[in-house]
Coordinates of N, CA and C in Angstrom, one line a residue:
Chain P
D1 N 3.8 11.1 145.1 CA 5.0 10.3 144.8 C 6.0 10.6 145.9
T2 N 6.3 9.6 146.7 CA 7.2 9.7 147.9 C 8.5 8.9 147.6
E3 N 8.9 8.8 146.4 CA 10.0 8.0 146.0 C 11.2 8.8 145.7
V4 N 12.4 8.2 146.0 CA 13.7 8.7 145.5 C 14.2 7.6 144.6
T5 N 14.4 7.9 143.4 CA 14.8 6.9 142.4 C 16.3 7.0 142.1
Q6 N 17.0 5.9 142.2 CA 18.4 5.9 141.9 C 18.7 5.0 140.7
T7 N 19.5 5.5 139.8 CA 20.0 4.6 138.7 C 21.5 4.8 138.4
P8 N 22.2 3.8 138.0 CA 21.7 2.4 137.9 C 21.7 1.7 139.3
K9 N 21.1 0.6 139.4 CA 21.1 -0.1 140.6 C 22.4 -0.8 140.9
H10 N 23.1 -1.2 139.8 CA 24.4 -1.8 139.9 C 25.3 -1.2 138.8
L11 N 26.6 -1.0 139.2 CA 27.5 -0.5 138.3 C 28.9 -1.1 138.5
V12 N 29.5 -1.6 137.5 CA 30.8 -2.1 137.5 C 31.7 -1.3 136.6
M13 N 32.8 -0.8 137.2 CA 33.6 0.1 136.4 C 35.1 -0.1 136.7
G14 N 35.9 0.1 135.7 CA 37.3 0.1 135.8 C 37.9 1.3 136.4
M15 N 39.1 1.3 136.8 CA 39.7 2.5 137.5 C 39.9 3.6 136.6
T16 N 39.9 3.4 135.3 CA 40.1 4.5 134.4 C 38.8 5.0 133.8
N17 N 37.7 4.4 134.1 CA 36.4 4.8 133.5 C 35.9 6.1 134.1
K18 N 35.0 6.7 133.4 CA 34.2 7.8 133.9 C 32.7 7.3 133.8
K19 N 32.0 7.4 135.0 CA 30.6 7.0 135.0 C 29.9 8.0 135.9
S20 N 28.6 7.9 135.9 CA 27.8 8.8 136.8 C 26.6 8.0 137.4
L21 N 26.3 8.4 138.6 CA 25.1 7.9 139.3 C 24.1 9.0 139.3
K22 N 22.8 8.6 139.2 CA 21.8 9.5 139.1 C 20.7 9.3 140.2
C23 N 20.2 10.4 140.7 CA 19.2 10.4 141.7 C 18.1 11.4 141.4
E24 N 16.8 11.0 141.5 CA 15.7 11.9 141.1 C 14.6 11.8 142.2
Q25 N 14.0 12.9 142.5 CA 12.8 13.0 143.4 C 11.9 14.0 142.9
H26 N 10.6 13.8 143.1 CA 9.6 14.7 142.7 C 8.6 15.1 143.9
M27 N 9.3 15.2 145.0 CA 8.5 15.6 146.2 C 8.6 17.1 146.5
G28 N 9.3 17.8 145.7 CA 9.5 19.2 145.9 C 10.5 19.5 147.0
H29 N 11.3 18.5 147.4 CA 12.4 18.7 148.4 C 13.5 19.6 147.8
R30 N 14.0 20.5 148.7 CA 15.1 21.3 148.2 C 16.4 21.0 148.9
A31 N 16.5 19.9 149.6 CA 17.8 19.4 150.1 C 17.9 17.9 149.6
M32 N 19.1 17.7 149.1 CA 19.5 16.3 148.6 C 20.8 15.9 149.0
Y33 N 21.0 14.6 149.2 CA 22.2 14.1 149.9 C 22.8 12.9 149.2
W34 N 24.1 12.8 149.3 CA 24.8 11.5 148.9 C 25.4 10.9 150.1
Y35 N 25.2 9.6 150.3 CA 25.8 8.8 151.4 C 26.6 7.7 150.7
K36 N 27.6 7.3 151.4 CA 28.4 6.1 151.0 C 28.3 5.0 152.1
Q37 N 28.0 3.8 151.7 CA 27.9 2.8 152.8 C 28.8 1.5 152.4
K38 N 29.8 1.2 153.2 CA 30.5 0.0 153.0 C 29.8 -1.1 153.8
A39 N 30.2 -2.3 153.4 CA 29.5 -3.5 154.0 C 29.6 -3.5 155.5
K40 N 28.5 -3.7 156.2 CA 28.4 -3.9 157.7 C 28.8 -2.6 158.4
K41 N 28.7 -1.4 157.7 CA 29.0 -0.1 158.3 C 27.8 0.8 158.1
P42 N 27.6 1.8 159.0 CA 26.5 2.7 158.8 C 26.8 3.6 157.6
P43 N 25.7 4.2 157.0 CA 25.9 5.2 155.9 C 26.8 6.4 156.4
E44 N 27.7 6.8 155.5 CA 28.5 8.0 155.8 C 28.1 9.1 154.9
L45 N 27.9 10.3 155.4 CA 27.5 11.4 154.7 C 28.7 11.9 153.8
M46 N 28.3 12.1 152.5 CA 29.4 12.6 151.6 C 29.1 14.1 151.2
F47 N 27.9 14.4 150.7 CA 27.6 15.7 150.2 C 26.2 16.1 150.5
V48 N 26.0 17.4 150.7 CA 24.6 17.9 150.9 C 24.4 19.1 150.0
Y49 N 23.3 19.0 149.2 CA 22.9 20.2 148.4 C 21.6 20.8 149.0
S50 N 21.7 22.1 149.1 CA 20.5 22.8 149.6 C 20.2 23.9 148.6
Y51 N 19.0 23.9 148.1 CA 18.5 24.8 147.0 C 19.5 24.8 145.9
E52 N 19.9 23.6 145.5 CA 20.8 23.4 144.3 C 22.2 23.8 144.5
K53 N 22.5 24.2 145.7 CA 23.9 24.6 146.0 C 24.6 23.7 146.9
L54 N 25.8 23.4 146.7 CA 26.6 22.5 147.6 C 26.8 23.2 148.9
S55 N 26.2 22.6 150.0 CA 26.4 23.2 151.3 C 27.3 22.4 152.2
I56 N 27.5 21.1 152.0 CA 28.4 20.3 152.8 C 29.1 19.4 151.9
N57 N 30.4 19.3 152.0 CA 31.3 18.4 151.4 C 32.1 17.8 152.6
E58 N 31.9 16.5 152.9 CA 32.6 15.9 154.0 C 34.0 15.5 153.6
S59 N 34.8 16.4 153.1 CA 36.2 16.1 152.7 C 36.3 14.8 151.8
V60 N 35.4 14.8 150.8 CA 35.4 13.7 149.9 C 36.4 13.9 148.8
P61 N 37.2 12.8 148.4 CA 38.2 13.0 147.3 C 37.6 13.5 146.1
S62 N 38.4 14.3 145.3 CA 37.9 14.9 144.1 C 37.5 14.0 143.0
R63 N 37.8 12.7 143.1 CA 37.4 11.7 142.1 C 35.9 11.5 142.1
F64 N 35.3 12.0 143.2 CA 33.8 12.0 143.3 C 33.4 13.5 143.1
S65 N 32.5 13.7 142.1 CA 32.1 15.1 141.8 C 30.6 15.2 141.7
P66 N 30.0 15.8 142.7 CA 28.5 15.9 142.7 C 28.1 17.1 141.8
E67 N 26.8 16.9 141.4 CA 26.2 18.0 140.6 C 24.7 17.9 140.8
C68 N 24.1 19.1 141.0 CA 22.7 19.3 141.2 C 22.1 20.2 140.1
P69 N 21.8 19.6 138.9 CA 21.4 20.5 137.8 C 20.0 21.2 138.0
N70 N 19.1 20.6 138.8 CA 17.9 21.2 139.2 C 17.4 20.7 140.5
S71 N 16.3 21.2 140.9 CA 15.8 20.8 142.3 C 15.4 19.3 142.4
S72 N 15.2 18.7 141.3 CA 14.7 17.3 141.3 C 15.8 16.3 141.1
L73 N 16.9 16.7 140.6 CA 18.0 15.8 140.1 C 19.3 16.0 140.8
L74 N 19.9 14.9 141.2 CA 21.3 14.9 141.8 C 22.1 13.9 141.1
N75 N 23.3 14.3 140.7 CA 24.2 13.3 140.0 C 25.5 13.2 140.9
L76 N 26.1 12.0 140.7 CA 27.5 11.9 141.3 C 28.3 11.3 140.2
H77 N 29.3 12.2 139.7 CA 30.2 11.8 138.7 C 31.4 11.1 139.3
L78 N 31.8 10.0 138.6 CA 32.9 9.2 139.2 C 34.0 9.1 138.1
H79 N 35.2 9.3 138.6 CA 36.3 9.3 137.7 C 37.6 8.8 138.4
A80 N 38.3 7.9 137.8 CA 39.6 7.4 138.4 C 39.4 6.8 139.8
L81 N 38.3 6.1 140.0 CA 38.1 5.5 141.3 C 39.0 4.4 141.6
Q82 N 39.1 4.0 142.9 CA 39.9 3.0 143.4 C 39.0 1.8 143.8
P83 N 39.6 0.6 143.9 CA 38.8 -0.5 144.4 C 38.1 -0.3 145.7
E84 N 38.8 0.4 146.6 CA 38.2 0.7 147.9 C 37.0 1.6 147.9
D85 N 36.7 2.2 146.7 CA 35.5 3.0 146.6 C 34.3 2.2 146.3
S86 N 34.5 0.9 146.1 CA 33.4 0.0 145.9 C 32.5 0.0 147.2
A87 N 31.2 0.3 147.0 CA 30.3 0.5 148.1 C 28.9 0.7 147.6
L88 N 27.9 0.8 148.5 CA 26.6 1.2 148.1 C 26.5 2.7 148.3
Y89 N 26.0 3.4 147.2 CA 25.9 4.8 147.2 C 24.4 5.1 147.3
L90 N 24.1 5.8 148.4 CA 22.7 6.2 148.7 C 22.4 7.6 148.5
C91 N 21.3 7.9 147.9 CA 20.8 9.3 147.7 C 19.6 9.5 148.6
A92 N 19.5 10.7 149.1 CA 18.3 11.0 150.0 C 17.9 12.4 149.7
S93 N 16.6 12.7 150.1 CA 16.1 14.1 150.0 C 15.2 14.4 151.2
S94 N 15.1 15.7 151.4 CA 14.2 16.1 152.5 C 13.8 17.5 152.3
A95 N 12.7 17.9 153.0 CA 12.4 19.3 153.1 C 13.5 20.0 154.0
R96 N 13.8 21.2 153.8 CA 14.9 21.8 154.5 C 14.5 22.5 155.7
G97 N 15.2 22.3 156.8 CA 15.1 23.2 158.0 C 14.0 22.9 158.9
T98 N 13.3 21.7 158.7 CA 12.2 21.4 159.6 C 12.5 20.0 160.1
P99 N 11.9 19.7 161.3 CA 12.0 18.3 161.7 C 11.1 17.4 160.8
G100 N 11.6 16.3 160.4 CA 10.8 15.5 159.5 C 11.6 14.3 158.9
E101 N 11.2 13.9 157.8 CA 11.7 12.6 157.3 C 12.7 12.8 156.2
L102 N 13.7 12.0 156.3 CA 14.7 11.9 155.2 C 14.3 10.7 154.4
F103 N 14.1 10.9 153.1 CA 13.7 9.9 152.2 C 14.9 9.4 151.4
F104 N 15.1 8.0 151.5 CA 16.3 7.4 150.9 C 15.8 6.6 149.6
G105 N 16.7 6.6 148.7 CA 16.6 5.7 147.5 C 17.1 4.3 147.9
E106 N 17.0 3.4 147.0 CA 17.5 2.0 147.3 C 19.0 1.9 147.1
G107 N 19.6 2.9 146.5 CA 21.0 2.8 146.4 C 21.5 2.3 145.1
S108 N 22.8 2.7 144.7 CA 23.5 2.2 143.6 C 24.7 1.4 144.1
R109 N 24.8 0.1 143.8 CA 25.9 -0.7 144.3 C 27.0 -0.6 143.2
L110 N 28.1 0.0 143.7 CA 29.3 0.2 142.8 C 30.4 -0.8 143.1
T111 N 30.9 -1.4 142.0 CA 32.1 -2.2 142.1 C 33.2 -1.6 141.2
V112 N 34.3 -1.4 141.8 CA 35.4 -0.8 141.0 C 36.5 -1.9 140.9
L113 N 36.8 -2.3 139.6 CA 37.8 -3.3 139.4 C 39.2 -2.8 139.2
Chain V
D1 N 25.8 18.2 167.2 CA 24.8 17.3 167.5 C 25.1 16.4 168.6
A2 N 24.1 16.0 169.4 CA 24.4 15.2 170.6 C 24.8 13.8 170.1
K3 N 25.7 13.2 170.9 CA 26.1 11.8 170.6 C 25.1 10.8 171.1
T4 N 24.9 9.7 170.4 CA 24.0 8.7 170.9 C 24.7 7.4 171.1
T5 N 24.2 6.6 172.1 CA 24.8 5.3 172.4 C 23.7 4.2 172.3
Q6 N 23.9 3.2 171.5 CA 22.9 2.1 171.4 C 23.7 0.8 171.6
P7 N 22.9 -0.2 172.1 CA 23.6 -1.6 172.1 C 23.8 -2.1 170.7
P8 N 24.9 -2.8 170.5 CA 25.2 -3.3 169.2 C 24.2 -4.3 168.6
S9 N 23.7 -5.1 169.4 CA 22.7 -6.1 168.9 C 21.7 -6.5 170.0
M10 N 20.5 -6.9 169.5 CA 19.5 -7.4 170.3 C 18.7 -8.5 169.6
D11 N 18.1 -9.4 170.4 CA 17.2 -10.4 169.8 C 15.8 -10.2 170.3
C12 N 14.8 -10.6 169.6 CA 13.4 -10.5 170.0 C 12.7 -11.7 169.4
A13 N 11.8 -12.2 170.2 CA 10.9 -13.3 169.7 C 9.8 -12.7 168.8
E14 N 9.5 -13.4 167.8 CA 8.4 -13.0 166.9 C 7.1 -12.9 167.6
G15 N 6.4 -11.8 167.4 CA 5.1 -11.5 168.1 C 5.3 -10.8 169.4
R16 N 6.5 -10.7 169.9 CA 6.7 -10.0 171.1 C 7.1 -8.5 170.8
A17 N 7.0 -7.7 171.8 CA 7.4 -6.3 171.7 C 9.0 -6.2 171.7
A18 N 9.5 -5.4 170.7 CA 10.9 -5.1 170.7 C 11.1 -3.7 171.3
N19 N 12.0 -3.6 172.3 CA 12.3 -2.4 172.9 C 13.7 -2.0 172.7
L20 N 14.0 -1.0 171.9 CA 15.3 -0.6 171.5 C 15.7 0.7 172.2
P21 N 16.7 0.6 173.1 CA 17.1 1.8 173.9 C 18.1 2.7 173.2
C22 N 18.1 3.9 173.5 CA 19.1 4.9 173.0 C 19.4 5.9 174.1
N23 N 20.7 6.1 174.4 CA 21.1 7.1 175.3 C 21.6 8.3 174.6
H24 N 21.2 9.5 175.0 CA 21.6 10.8 174.4 C 21.7 11.8 175.5
S25 N 22.6 11.6 176.4 CA 22.6 12.4 177.6 C 23.0 13.9 177.4
T26 N 23.6 14.2 176.2 CA 24.0 15.6 176.0 C 23.0 16.3 175.1
I27 N 21.8 15.8 174.9 CA 20.8 16.4 174.0 C 20.5 17.8 174.5
S28 N 20.3 18.7 173.5 CA 20.0 20.0 173.9 C 18.4 20.2 173.7
G29 N 17.9 21.3 174.2 CA 16.5 21.5 174.3 C 15.8 21.5 172.9
N30 N 16.4 21.9 171.9 CA 15.8 22.0 170.6 C 16.1 20.8 169.6
E31 N 16.7 19.8 170.2 CA 17.1 18.6 169.3 C 16.0 17.5 169.4
Y32 N 15.7 17.0 168.3 CA 14.8 15.9 168.1 C 15.5 14.6 168.2
V33 N 14.8 13.6 168.6 CA 15.3 12.2 168.5 C 14.6 11.5 167.3
Y34 N 15.4 11.1 166.4 CA 14.9 10.4 165.1 C 15.3 8.9 165.2
W35 N 14.5 8.1 164.6 CA 14.8 6.7 164.5 C 14.6 6.3 163.0
Y36 N 15.6 5.6 162.5 CA 15.6 5.0 161.2 C 16.0 3.5 161.3
R37 N 15.6 2.8 160.3 CA 16.1 1.4 160.2 C 16.5 1.1 158.8
Q38 N 17.4 0.1 158.7 CA 17.9 -0.3 157.4 C 17.8 -1.8 157.4
I39 N 17.0 -2.3 156.5 CA 16.9 -3.7 156.2 C 17.9 -4.0 155.2
H40 N 18.5 -5.2 155.3 CA 19.7 -5.6 154.5 C 19.6 -5.2 153.1
S41 N 20.6 -4.5 152.6 CA 20.8 -4.1 151.2 C 19.7 -3.1 150.7
Q42 N 18.9 -2.5 151.6 CA 18.0 -1.5 151.2 C 18.4 -0.1 151.8
G43 N 17.8 1.0 151.3 CA 18.1 2.3 151.8 C 17.5 2.4 153.2
P44 N 18.0 3.3 154.1 CA 17.4 3.5 155.4 C 16.0 4.0 155.3
Q45 N 15.2 3.6 156.2 CA 13.8 4.0 156.2 C 13.4 4.7 157.5
Y46 N 12.8 5.9 157.4 CA 12.4 6.6 158.5 C 11.3 5.9 159.3
I47 N 11.4 5.9 160.7 CA 10.4 5.3 161.5 C 9.6 6.3 162.2
I48 N 10.3 7.2 163.0 CA 9.5 8.1 163.9 C 10.5 9.1 164.4
H49 N 10.0 10.3 164.8 CA 10.8 11.2 165.6 C 10.0 11.9 166.6
G50 N 10.7 12.5 167.6 CA 10.0 13.2 168.7 C 10.9 14.2 169.4
L51 N 10.2 15.1 170.1 CA 11.0 16.1 170.8 C 10.9 15.9 172.3
K52 N 9.7 15.9 172.9 CA 9.6 15.7 174.3 C 8.5 14.7 174.6
N53 N 7.4 14.7 173.9 CA 6.3 13.9 174.2 C 6.5 12.5 173.6
N54 N 5.9 11.5 174.1 CA 5.9 10.2 173.5 C 5.1 10.3 172.2
E55 N 5.6 9.6 171.2 CA 5.0 9.6 169.8 C 4.6 8.2 169.4
T56 N 3.6 8.0 168.6 CA 3.2 6.7 168.1 C 2.7 6.9 166.7
N57 N 3.1 6.0 165.8 CA 2.6 6.0 164.5 C 2.3 4.5 164.1
E58 N 2.0 4.3 162.9 CA 1.6 2.9 162.5 C 2.8 1.9 162.6
M59 N 4.0 2.4 162.6 CA 5.1 1.5 162.7 C 5.6 1.2 164.1
A60 N 5.6 2.3 165.0 CA 6.3 2.1 166.3 C 5.8 3.2 167.2
S61 N 6.3 3.1 168.5 CA 6.1 4.1 169.5 C 7.5 4.6 169.9
L62 N 7.6 5.8 170.3 CA 8.8 6.4 170.8 C 8.5 7.0 172.2
I63 N 9.3 6.4 173.1 CA 9.1 6.9 174.5 C 10.4 7.7 174.9
I64 N 10.2 8.9 175.3 CA 11.4 9.8 175.6 C 11.2 10.1 177.1
T65 N 12.3 9.9 177.8 CA 12.3 10.1 179.3 C 12.1 11.6 179.6
E66 N 11.6 11.9 180.8 CA 11.3 13.3 181.1 C 12.5 14.2 181.0
D67 N 13.7 13.7 181.4 CA 14.9 14.5 181.3 C 15.5 14.5 179.9
R68 N 14.9 13.7 179.0 CA 15.3 13.6 177.5 C 16.6 13.0 177.3
K69 N 17.2 12.4 178.3 CA 18.6 11.9 178.2 C 18.5 10.5 177.6
S70 N 17.4 9.9 177.4 CA 17.3 8.6 176.8 C 16.0 8.4 176.2
S71 N 15.9 7.4 175.3 CA 14.6 7.1 174.6 C 14.6 5.6 174.3
T72 N 13.4 5.1 174.0 CA 13.1 3.8 173.7 C 12.2 3.7 172.5
L73 N 12.6 3.0 171.5 CA 11.8 2.7 170.3 C 11.1 1.4 170.6
I74 N 9.8 1.3 170.4 CA 9.0 0.1 170.7 C 8.3 -0.3 169.4
L75 N 8.7 -1.6 169.0 CA 7.9 -2.2 167.9 C 7.0 -3.2 168.6
P76 N 5.7 -2.9 168.6 CA 4.8 -3.6 169.5 C 4.6 -5.1 169.3
H77 N 4.6 -5.5 168.1 CA 4.5 -6.9 167.7 C 5.5 -7.3 166.6
A78 N 6.7 -7.6 167.0 CA 7.8 -7.7 166.0 C 7.5 -8.9 165.1
T79 N 7.8 -8.7 163.9 CA 7.8 -9.8 162.9 C 9.2 -10.0 162.3
L80 N 9.3 -11.1 161.6 CA 10.6 -11.4 161.0 C 11.1 -10.3 160.1
R81 N 10.1 -9.6 159.5 CA 10.5 -8.5 158.5 C 11.0 -7.3 159.3
D82 N 10.9 -7.3 160.6 CA 11.5 -6.2 161.4 C 13.0 -6.4 161.7
T83 N 13.5 -7.5 161.3 CA 15.0 -7.7 161.4 C 15.7 -6.7 160.6
A84 N 16.5 -5.9 161.2 CA 17.2 -4.8 160.6 C 18.2 -4.1 161.5
V85 N 18.9 -3.1 161.0 CA 19.7 -2.3 161.9 C 18.9 -1.0 162.2
Y86 N 18.8 -0.7 163.4 CA 18.0 0.5 163.9 C 19.0 1.6 164.4
Y87 N 18.8 2.8 163.8 CA 19.6 3.9 164.1 C 18.9 5.0 164.9
C88 N 19.4 5.4 166.0 CA 18.9 6.5 166.8 C 19.8 7.8 166.5
I89 N 19.2 8.9 166.0 CA 20.0 10.1 165.7 C 19.3 11.3 166.4
V90 N 20.2 12.1 166.9 CA 19.7 13.4 167.5 C 20.0 14.6 166.6
R91 N 19.1 15.3 166.2 CA 19.3 16.5 165.3 C 18.3 17.5 165.6
V92 N 18.6 18.8 165.3 CA 17.6 19.9 165.4 C 16.6 19.8 164.3
A93 N 17.1 19.7 163.1 CA 16.2 19.6 161.9 C 16.6 18.4 161.1
V94 N 15.8 18.1 160.1 CA 16.0 16.8 159.4 C 17.3 16.8 158.7
G95 N 17.8 17.8 158.3 CA 19.1 18.0 157.7 C 20.1 16.9 157.4
D96 N 21.4 17.2 157.6 CA 22.4 16.2 157.3 C 22.6 15.2 158.4
M97 N 21.8 14.2 158.3 CA 21.8 13.1 159.3 C 23.1 12.3 159.3
R98 N 23.7 12.1 160.4 CA 24.9 11.3 160.5 C 24.6 10.1 161.4
F99 N 24.9 8.9 160.8 CA 24.5 7.7 161.4 C 25.6 7.1 162.3
G100 N 25.2 6.6 163.5 CA 26.2 5.9 164.3 C 26.1 4.4 163.9
A101 N 26.6 3.6 164.8 CA 26.7 2.1 164.5 C 25.3 1.4 164.5
G102 N 24.4 2.0 165.3 CA 23.0 1.4 165.4 C 23.0 0.1 166.2
T103 N 21.8 -0.4 166.3 CA 21.5 -1.7 166.9 C 21.0 -2.7 165.9
R104 N 21.7 -3.8 165.8 CA 21.2 -4.9 164.9 C 20.2 -5.7 165.6
L105 N 18.9 -5.6 165.2 CA 17.8 -6.3 165.8 C 17.5 -7.6 165.0
T106 N 17.5 -8.7 165.7 CA 17.2 -10.0 165.0 C 15.9 -10.5 165.7
V107 N 14.9 -10.6 164.8 CA 13.6 -11.2 165.3 C 13.6 -12.7 165.0
K108 N 13.4 -13.5 166.0 CA 13.5 -15.0 165.8 C 12.2 -15.6 165.9
P109 N 12.0 -16.7 165.1 CA 10.7 -17.4 165.1 C 10.4 -18.1 166.4

């Protein structure tokens, strides 16, 4: 299984809502990542988890709260978002510390009204 | 990480080879060159990576100059499905990849 599965594929939420994005992989990877991608722009790194611990936070606003409950699962909790947070949110995973492949999911497209 | 420079866009005729250049003049000795592509509205897809030697897989070939300051990704027989944004990234390990603007390749019939 070489897949990274993201749910939901599409999410529409209001600015006062609380929602979560979920990402799952069963490749035994110990590094997982969240990226944000606005239209016609490259993916921007948000968070990196290494061995279930947050290792990189790219100065992301606190309305985005990542969680890594186990080595296969990565969540992104969303609260009090702004319309400008509407984007494609991509999850990825990789083996840690070696040259190799970063596996991406298909993304969750978020619209904030 | 070394900075990379890619042309913003390129065209290629279907069936011809697509040669995508990347400059990475500040690359250090232990940094790899990675290539990814992103087809519209999909997650990025790994293509290939290399350190010094040229590399080939079922998708593409990677040619790295002897001084390692530049590289070329070659898609030998481009198809319409190869239309995508291609990203060249220089990193020591697979880790926290940061994407530049990339090259938008359009394969034309």
